[in-house]
């Protein structure tokens, strides 16, 4: 990495290792673990999600809890399923190219790919050594992460933050290649190696004046998406709409919903949107990564949400939910690390 990118990372905390960013949360976690007498109390936050949605959760199992009208058609396939069988299932369920492929157990956007045709599908399925989902491409252009919390003994849930996602979209000037345009923005330059592996010689093409190309069509910070705090868009009407939606998702009390939608006006009415996925106890309030926010703001928001997680888990435990035992928790954590190593090979 060149000196310019190194300096950019050092001076923009959104790029710092999470182990550093989460420093105050570690002490908070130990305090809550002592209070609950469990290192894995968060398991009770969303009782219908595996491990509360903290690790090793299945996206398909979570989709199955959501009313079908709120998310795109999604099929689960086992690793090494033949391309012929997959195509047959896609045709039966009327899912057409282009579509999105992603691991059933996710890892910060790793192995999420846009599949444009059967050739792309064959390459993906032959390489994937994990169970994966194929999902209908959502037709809306805007994406947000909406953090939803339903606190103990409260009738209505609340939205605690909204992050808007600015995709890695390049606009042509008729002079520079796509690669040269990428090099003008450190956020995009960080992605250059991955993009070169994916697009090859296409990056050497000159993009016509004002023509745009979305090089990463899904909102993941690790893949170059810029996160912008849109919490000012939270309104009582929007909270009422999403309380009604989330009340239809059995056992969901805490987490971030990634949503694609047409407009905030429609979203308030519960129209013209689809849920990309729901993240449970592991969720971050990703509006903190807006470049305009200080590290102090990030710490305040992280600790605030971690307190919500503790309060919800403790309440659910009193109502019959269970904490993972230490032995079970360690076993699940080992599975997570094994899967982490597997998926990174992709």
Short mmCIF file of C-alpha atoms in Angstrom, two decimals:
data_model
loop_
_atom_site.label_atom_id
_atom_site.label_comp_id
_atom_site.label_asym_id
_atom_site.label_seq_id
_atom_site.Cartn_x
_atom_site.Cartn_y
_atom_site.Cartn_z
CA UNK A 1 0.00 0.00 0.00
CA UNK A 2 1.39 3.43 -0.94
CA UNK A 3 2.08 6.18 1.57
CA UNK A 4 -0.97 8.20 0.53
CA UNK A 5 -3.36 5.33 1.29
CA UNK A 6 -1.59 4.51 4.54
CA UNK A 7 -1.96 8.11 5.69
CA UNK A 8 -5.61 8.14 4.63
CA UNK A 9 -6.26 5.05 6.75
CA UNK A 10 -4.48 6.51 9.76
CA UNK A 11 -6.42 9.77 9.60
CA UNK A 12 -9.87 8.28 8.93
CA UNK A 13 -10.97 6.09 11.83
CA UNK A 14 -13.66 4.38 9.75
CA UNK A 15 -10.80 2.27 8.33
CA UNK A 16 -9.25 1.35 11.66
CA UNK A 17 -9.34 -2.30 12.78
CA UNK A 18 -12.54 -3.09 14.65
CA UNK A 19 -10.41 -4.36 17.55
CA UNK A 20 -9.34 -0.75 18.10
CA UNK A 21 -12.69 0.91 17.41
CA UNK A 22 -14.47 -1.43 19.84
CA UNK A 23 -12.10 -0.81 22.77
CA UNK A 24 -14.74 0.65 25.15
CA UNK A 25 -17.26 -2.02 24.18
CA UNK A 26 -14.97 -4.80 25.42
CA UNK A 27 -15.10 -3.42 28.96
CA UNK A 28 -18.86 -2.94 28.67
CA UNK A 29 -19.26 -6.53 27.45
CA UNK A 30 -17.30 -7.93 30.39
CA UNK A 31 -19.46 -5.95 32.80
CA UNK A 32 -22.67 -7.30 31.21
CA UNK A 33 -21.26 -10.82 31.13
CA UNK A 34 -20.65 -10.51 34.88
CA UNK A 35 -24.18 -9.17 35.47
CA UNK A 36 -25.84 -11.96 33.45
CA UNK A 37 -23.33 -14.65 34.52
CA UNK A 38 -23.02 -15.57 30.86
CA UNK A 39 -20.44 -14.81 28.19
CA UNK A 40 -23.09 -15.49 25.57
CA UNK A 41 -26.12 -13.64 26.93
CA UNK A 42 -26.75 -12.01 23.53
CA UNK A 43 -28.16 -15.33 22.34
CA UNK A 44 -31.47 -14.29 23.96
CA UNK A 45 -31.78 -10.99 22.08
CA UNK A 46 -33.54 -12.49 19.05
CA UNK A 47 -34.72 -15.91 20.27
CA UNK A 48 -35.71 -17.19 16.81
CA UNK A 49 -32.30 -16.39 15.25
CA UNK A 50 -29.47 -18.86 15.71
CA UNK A 51 -27.21 -17.42 18.44
CA UNK A 52 -29.40 -14.32 18.40
CA UNK A 53 -27.84 -13.47 15.04
CA UNK A 54 -24.38 -12.96 16.52
CA UNK A 55 -22.53 -15.69 14.63
CA UNK A 56 -23.19 -18.75 12.45
CA UNK A 57 -26.75 -17.61 11.73
CA UNK A 58 -28.40 -18.75 8.51
CA UNK A 59 -29.68 -15.94 6.30
CA UNK A 60 -32.25 -18.32 4.79
CA UNK A 61 -33.63 -19.21 8.20
CA UNK A 62 -34.03 -15.50 8.93
CA UNK A 63 -35.69 -14.87 5.55
CA UNK A 64 -38.17 -17.62 6.37
CA UNK A 65 -39.31 -15.56 9.38
CA UNK A 66 -40.08 -12.53 7.19
CA UNK A 67 -43.36 -12.28 5.24
CA UNK A 68 -42.50 -13.06 1.61
CA UNK A 69 -43.81 -9.73 0.30
CA UNK A 70 -41.01 -7.87 2.09
CA UNK A 71 -37.97 -9.56 0.53
CA UNK A 72 -36.85 -10.80 -2.91
CA UNK A 73 -37.27 -14.41 -4.07
CA UNK A 74 -34.41 -16.35 -2.50
CA UNK A 75 -33.25 -19.95 -2.93
CA UNK A 76 -30.77 -21.89 -0.78
CA UNK A 77 -28.32 -24.30 -2.40
CA UNK A 78 -25.86 -26.69 -0.84
CA UNK A 79 -22.20 -26.42 -1.77
CA UNK A 80 -21.32 -28.23 -5.01
CA UNK A 81 -24.90 -28.39 -6.29
CA UNK A 82 -24.70 -28.88 -10.05
CA UNK A 83 -25.26 -25.88 -12.31
CA UNK A 84 -27.96 -27.80 -14.15
CA UNK A 85 -29.95 -28.38 -10.95
CA UNK A 86 -29.57 -24.74 -9.96
CA UNK A 87 -30.77 -23.46 -13.33
CA UNK A 88 -33.75 -25.80 -13.14
CA UNK A 89 -34.67 -24.43 -9.71
CA UNK A 90 -34.26 -20.85 -10.92
CA UNK A 91 -36.58 -21.49 -13.86
CA UNK A 92 -39.17 -23.20 -11.68
CA UNK A 93 -39.20 -20.24 -9.29
CA UNK A 94 -39.07 -17.66 -12.09
CA UNK A 95 -35.84 -16.04 -10.92
CA UNK A 96 -33.97 -14.50 -13.84
CA UNK A 97 -30.52 -13.07 -14.55
CA UNK A 98 -29.01 -10.86 -13.34
CA UNK A 99 -29.22 -12.03 -9.73
CA UNK A 100 -27.23 -11.89 -6.51
CA UNK A 101 -25.25 -14.80 -5.05
CA UNK A 102 -24.11 -14.78 -1.42
CA UNK A 103 -23.13 -17.20 1.35
CA UNK A 104 -25.96 -18.42 3.56
CA UNK A 105 -23.77 -17.50 6.52
CA UNK A 106 -22.31 -14.12 5.71
CA UNK A 107 -19.01 -12.46 6.55
CA UNK A 108 -18.90 -8.69 5.90
CA UNK A 109 -19.79 -8.97 2.22
CA UNK A 110 -17.25 -11.67 1.38
CA UNK A 111 -18.27 -13.77 -1.65
CA UNK A 112 -21.26 -11.61 -2.51
CA UNK A 113 -21.41 -11.40 -6.30
CA UNK A 114 -23.70 -10.13 -9.02
CA UNK A 115 -24.36 -12.99 -11.43
CA UNK A 116 -25.16 -11.77 -14.94
CA UNK A 117 -25.49 -15.04 -16.86
CA UNK A 118 -25.05 -18.82 -16.79
CA UNK A 119 -21.30 -18.49 -17.27
CA UNK A 120 -21.00 -16.34 -14.13
CA UNK A 121 -23.21 -18.79 -12.28
CA UNK A 122 -21.06 -21.74 -13.24
CA UNK A 123 -17.88 -19.98 -12.09
CA UNK A 124 -19.46 -19.05 -8.76
CA UNK A 125 -20.93 -22.46 -7.98
CA UNK A 126 -17.75 -24.32 -8.90
CA UNK A 127 -15.72 -22.05 -6.62
CA UNK A 128 -18.13 -21.84 -3.66
CA UNK A 129 -17.21 -24.32 -0.93
CA UNK A 130 -20.10 -23.21 1.30
CA UNK A 131 -23.89 -23.20 1.17
CA UNK A 132 -25.11 -20.17 -0.74
CA UNK A 133 -28.19 -18.19 -1.69
CA UNK A 134 -29.32 -17.02 -5.10
CA UNK A 135 -31.57 -14.00 -4.87
CA UNK A 136 -33.67 -11.99 -7.25
CA UNK A 137 -32.14 -8.63 -8.07
CA UNK A 138 -34.04 -5.89 -6.25
CA UNK A 139 -35.30 -3.22 -8.69
CA UNK A 140 -34.85 -0.18 -6.41
CA UNK A 141 -31.82 2.11 -6.59
CA UNK A 142 -31.53 3.45 -3.03
CA UNK A 143 -30.22 1.48 -0.06
CA UNK A 144 -30.18 2.15 3.66
CA UNK A 145 -29.39 0.29 6.83
CA UNK A 146 -32.17 0.84 9.37
CA UNK A 147 -31.40 -0.08 12.97
CA UNK A 148 -34.48 -1.31 14.84
CA UNK A 149 -34.76 -1.87 18.59
CA UNK A 150 -37.74 -3.05 20.60
CA UNK A 151 -36.94 -2.51 24.26
CA UNK A 152 -38.43 -4.55 27.13
CA UNK A 153 -42.01 -3.72 28.09
CA UNK A 154 -42.35 -1.13 25.30
CA UNK A 155 -45.33 -1.50 23.00
CA UNK A 156 -43.61 0.04 20.01
CA UNK A 157 -40.12 -0.41 18.66
CA UNK A 158 -37.91 2.48 17.62
CA UNK A 159 -35.43 3.28 14.89
CA UNK A 160 -32.10 4.22 16.48
CA UNK A 161 -30.19 5.11 13.33
CA UNK A 162 -30.31 5.12 9.54
CA UNK A 163 -27.31 4.87 7.26
CA UNK A 164 -27.51 5.69 3.57
CA UNK A 165 -25.18 3.87 1.21
CA UNK A 166 -23.33 5.53 -1.62
CA UNK A 167 -22.24 2.75 -3.98
CA UNK A 168 -18.92 2.50 -5.76
CA UNK A 169 -20.17 4.27 -8.88
CA UNK A 170 -17.71 5.77 -11.37
CA UNK A 171 -18.70 8.61 -13.72
CA UNK A 172 -16.83 8.89 -16.98
CA UNK A 173 -15.09 12.01 -18.28
CA UNK A 174 -14.33 10.70 -21.77
CA UNK A 175 -10.59 10.92 -21.12
CA UNK A 176 -9.53 8.66 -18.25
CA UNK A 177 -9.81 4.91 -17.95
CA UNK A 178 -11.95 3.39 -15.22
CA UNK A 179 -8.77 2.48 -13.36
CA UNK A 180 -7.48 6.07 -13.55
CA UNK A 181 -10.80 7.34 -12.22
CA UNK A 182 -10.59 4.89 -9.33
CA UNK A 183 -7.14 6.17 -8.43
CA UNK A 184 -8.55 9.66 -7.86
CA UNK A 185 -10.45 8.59 -4.73
CA UNK A 186 -8.67 6.75 -1.87
CA UNK A 187 -11.94 5.00 -0.92
CA UNK A 188 -12.06 3.46 -4.38
CA UNK A 189 -8.33 2.86 -4.69
CA UNK A 190 -8.49 0.58 -1.65
CA UNK A 191 -10.67 -1.71 -3.79
CA UNK A 192 -8.42 -1.73 -6.84
CA UNK A 193 -6.89 -5.18 -6.36
CA UNK A 194 -10.27 -6.86 -5.86
CA UNK A 195 -11.78 -4.97 -8.80
CA UNK A 196 -8.88 -5.93 -11.07
CA UNK A 197 -9.44 -9.59 -10.24
CA UNK A 198 -13.15 -9.22 -10.98
CA UNK A 199 -13.17 -6.94 -14.04
CA UNK A 200 -9.73 -7.52 -15.58
CA UNK A 201 -9.07 -5.50 -18.74
CA UNK A 202 -12.40 -3.70 -18.49
CA UNK A 203 -10.77 -1.32 -16.00
CA UNK A 204 -8.51 -0.10 -18.82
CA UNK A 205 -11.49 1.11 -20.87
CA UNK A 206 -12.23 4.82 -21.15
CA UNK A 207 -15.67 5.56 -19.81
CA UNK A 208 -17.60 7.98 -22.08
CA UNK A 209 -18.44 11.45 -20.76
CA UNK A 210 -21.13 11.34 -18.04
CA UNK A 211 -21.64 7.58 -18.41
CA UNK A 212 -21.70 5.77 -15.07
CA UNK A 213 -20.83 2.26 -13.98
CA UNK A 214 -21.65 0.66 -10.62
CA UNK A 215 -18.67 -1.57 -9.91
CA UNK A 216 -20.02 -2.97 -6.62
CA UNK A 217 -23.85 -3.13 -6.76
CA UNK A 218 -24.37 -3.87 -3.06
CA UNK A 219 -23.83 -1.65 -0.07
CA UNK A 220 -20.87 -3.00 1.84
CA UNK A 221 -18.34 -0.73 3.54
CA UNK A 222 -15.55 -3.26 3.06
CA UNK A 223 -16.20 -3.11 -0.70
CA UNK A 224 -15.95 0.66 -1.09
CA UNK A 225 -19.45 1.84 -0.20
CA UNK A 226 -19.53 5.21 1.54
CA UNK A 227 -21.77 5.30 4.63
CA UNK A 228 -23.71 8.51 5.27
CA UNK A 229 -25.72 9.19 8.43
CA UNK A 230 -29.37 9.68 7.43
CA UNK A 231 -30.82 9.46 10.92
CA UNK A 232 -32.50 12.83 10.30
CA UNK A 233 -34.97 10.87 8.15
CA UNK A 234 -36.40 9.09 11.22
CA UNK A 235 -40.01 10.20 11.72
CA UNK A 236 -42.86 8.95 13.94
CA UNK A 237 -44.61 7.70 10.79
CA UNK A 238 -41.55 5.72 9.67
CA UNK A 239 -41.19 4.21 13.16
CA UNK A 240 -44.85 3.22 13.17
CA UNK A 241 -44.52 1.59 9.75
CA UNK A 242 -41.49 -0.46 10.77
CA UNK A 243 -42.92 -1.40 14.13
CA UNK A 244 -45.83 -2.94 12.20
CA UNK A 245 -43.44 -4.72 9.82
CA UNK A 246 -41.10 -5.99 12.54
CA UNK A 247 -44.00 -7.21 14.65
CA UNK A 248 -44.64 -9.67 11.81
CA UNK A 249 -41.11 -11.09 12.17
CA UNK A 250 -41.30 -13.56 15.03
CA UNK A 251 -38.62 -13.06 17.69
CA UNK A 252 -36.93 -10.03 16.11
CA UNK A 253 -36.07 -7.36 18.70
CA UNK A 254 -32.66 -6.01 17.84
CA UNK A 255 -30.71 -5.54 14.65
CA UNK A 256 -30.11 -3.76 11.37
CA UNK A 257 -32.35 -4.19 8.35
CA UNK A 258 -30.63 -3.51 5.03
CA UNK A 259 -33.33 -2.14 2.74
CA UNK A 260 -33.55 -1.10 -0.91
CA UNK A 261 -36.31 1.35 -1.73
CA UNK A 262 -37.72 3.92 -4.10
CA UNK A 263 -38.11 7.00 -1.90
CA UNK A 264 -38.42 7.89 1.77
CA UNK A 265 -41.97 9.04 1.09
CA UNK A 266 -42.88 5.54 -0.14
CA UNK A 267 -40.88 3.92 2.66
CA UNK A 268 -42.90 5.77 5.29
CA UNK A 269 -46.02 4.29 3.71
CA UNK A 270 -44.52 0.79 3.58
CA UNK A 271 -44.50 0.82 -0.23
CA UNK A 272 -41.92 0.11 -2.94
CA UNK A 273 -39.15 -1.41 -0.83
CA UNK A 274 -37.59 -4.79 -0.13
CA UNK A 275 -35.48 -6.08 2.74
CA UNK A 276 -32.05 -7.16 1.48
CA UNK A 277 -31.36 -8.96 4.78
CA UNK A 278 -31.61 -8.66 8.54
CA UNK A 279 -28.58 -8.76 10.82
CA UNK A 280 -29.20 -9.63 14.46
CA UNK A 281 -27.07 -9.30 17.60
CA UNK A 282 -23.86 -8.79 15.59
CA UNK A 283 -25.31 -5.68 13.94
CA UNK A 284 -23.40 -2.44 13.96
CA UNK A 285 -25.08 0.98 14.00
CA UNK A 286 -23.26 1.68 10.74
CA UNK A 287 -24.31 5.34 10.59
CA UNK A 288 -21.29 5.89 12.86
CA UNK A 289 -19.00 5.37 9.85
CA UNK A 290 -20.12 8.58 8.18
CA UNK A 291 -16.76 10.33 7.53
CA UNK A 292 -18.12 13.45 9.22
CA UNK A 293 -18.51 11.70 12.58
CA UNK A 294 -15.81 11.67 15.23
CA UNK A 295 -14.51 8.58 16.96
CA UNK A 296 -16.12 9.90 20.15
CA UNK A 297 -19.53 9.90 18.41
CA UNK A 298 -18.87 6.33 17.25
CA UNK A 299 -18.04 5.19 20.78
CA UNK A 300 -21.19 6.79 22.19
CA UNK A 301 -23.38 5.06 19.60
CA UNK A 302 -21.68 1.68 19.98
CA UNK A 303 -22.05 1.68 23.76
CA UNK A 304 -25.65 2.92 23.52
CA UNK A 305 -26.62 0.04 21.23
CA UNK A 306 -24.69 -2.51 23.25
CA UNK A 307 -26.70 -1.41 26.29
CA UNK A 308 -29.91 -2.03 24.33
CA UNK A 309 -28.64 -5.52 23.45
CA UNK A 310 -28.04 -6.28 27.12
CA UNK A 311 -31.43 -4.94 28.24
CA UNK A 312 -33.33 -6.92 25.61
CA UNK A 313 -31.41 -10.14 26.24
CA UNK A 314 -31.88 -9.93 30.00
CA UNK A 315 -35.62 -9.29 29.62
CA UNK A 316 -36.08 -12.16 27.15
CA UNK A 317 -34.24 -14.49 29.53
CA UNK A 318 -36.82 -13.70 32.23
CA UNK A 319 -39.53 -14.58 29.73
CA UNK A 320 -38.12 -18.01 28.87
CA UNK A 321 -35.36 -17.41 26.31
CA UNK A 322 -32.04 -19.08 27.03
CA UNK A 323 -28.42 -18.01 27.12
CA UNK A 324 -25.86 -20.24 25.46
CA UNK A 325 -23.84 -22.25 27.93
CA UNK A 326 -20.13 -21.57 27.97
CA UNK A 327 -19.45 -24.91 26.28
CA UNK A 328 -22.03 -24.30 23.56
CA UNK A 329 -20.78 -20.77 23.00
CA UNK A 330 -17.17 -21.85 22.61
CA UNK A 331 -18.26 -24.58 20.19
CA UNK A 332 -20.19 -22.07 18.06
CA UNK A 333 -17.29 -19.65 18.13
CA UNK A 334 -14.94 -22.38 16.87
CA UNK A 335 -17.38 -23.14 14.05
CA UNK A 336 -17.42 -19.45 13.20
CA UNK A 337 -13.62 -19.32 12.95
CA UNK A 338 -13.55 -22.45 10.81
CA UNK A 339 -16.15 -20.97 8.48
CA UNK A 340 -14.25 -17.68 8.42
CA UNK A 341 -11.16 -19.48 7.12
CA UNK A 342 -13.26 -21.39 4.59
CA UNK A 343 -15.04 -18.41 3.10
CA UNK A 344 -11.91 -16.28 2.88
CA UNK A 345 -10.48 -18.85 0.46
CA UNK A 346 -13.17 -17.76 -2.00
#
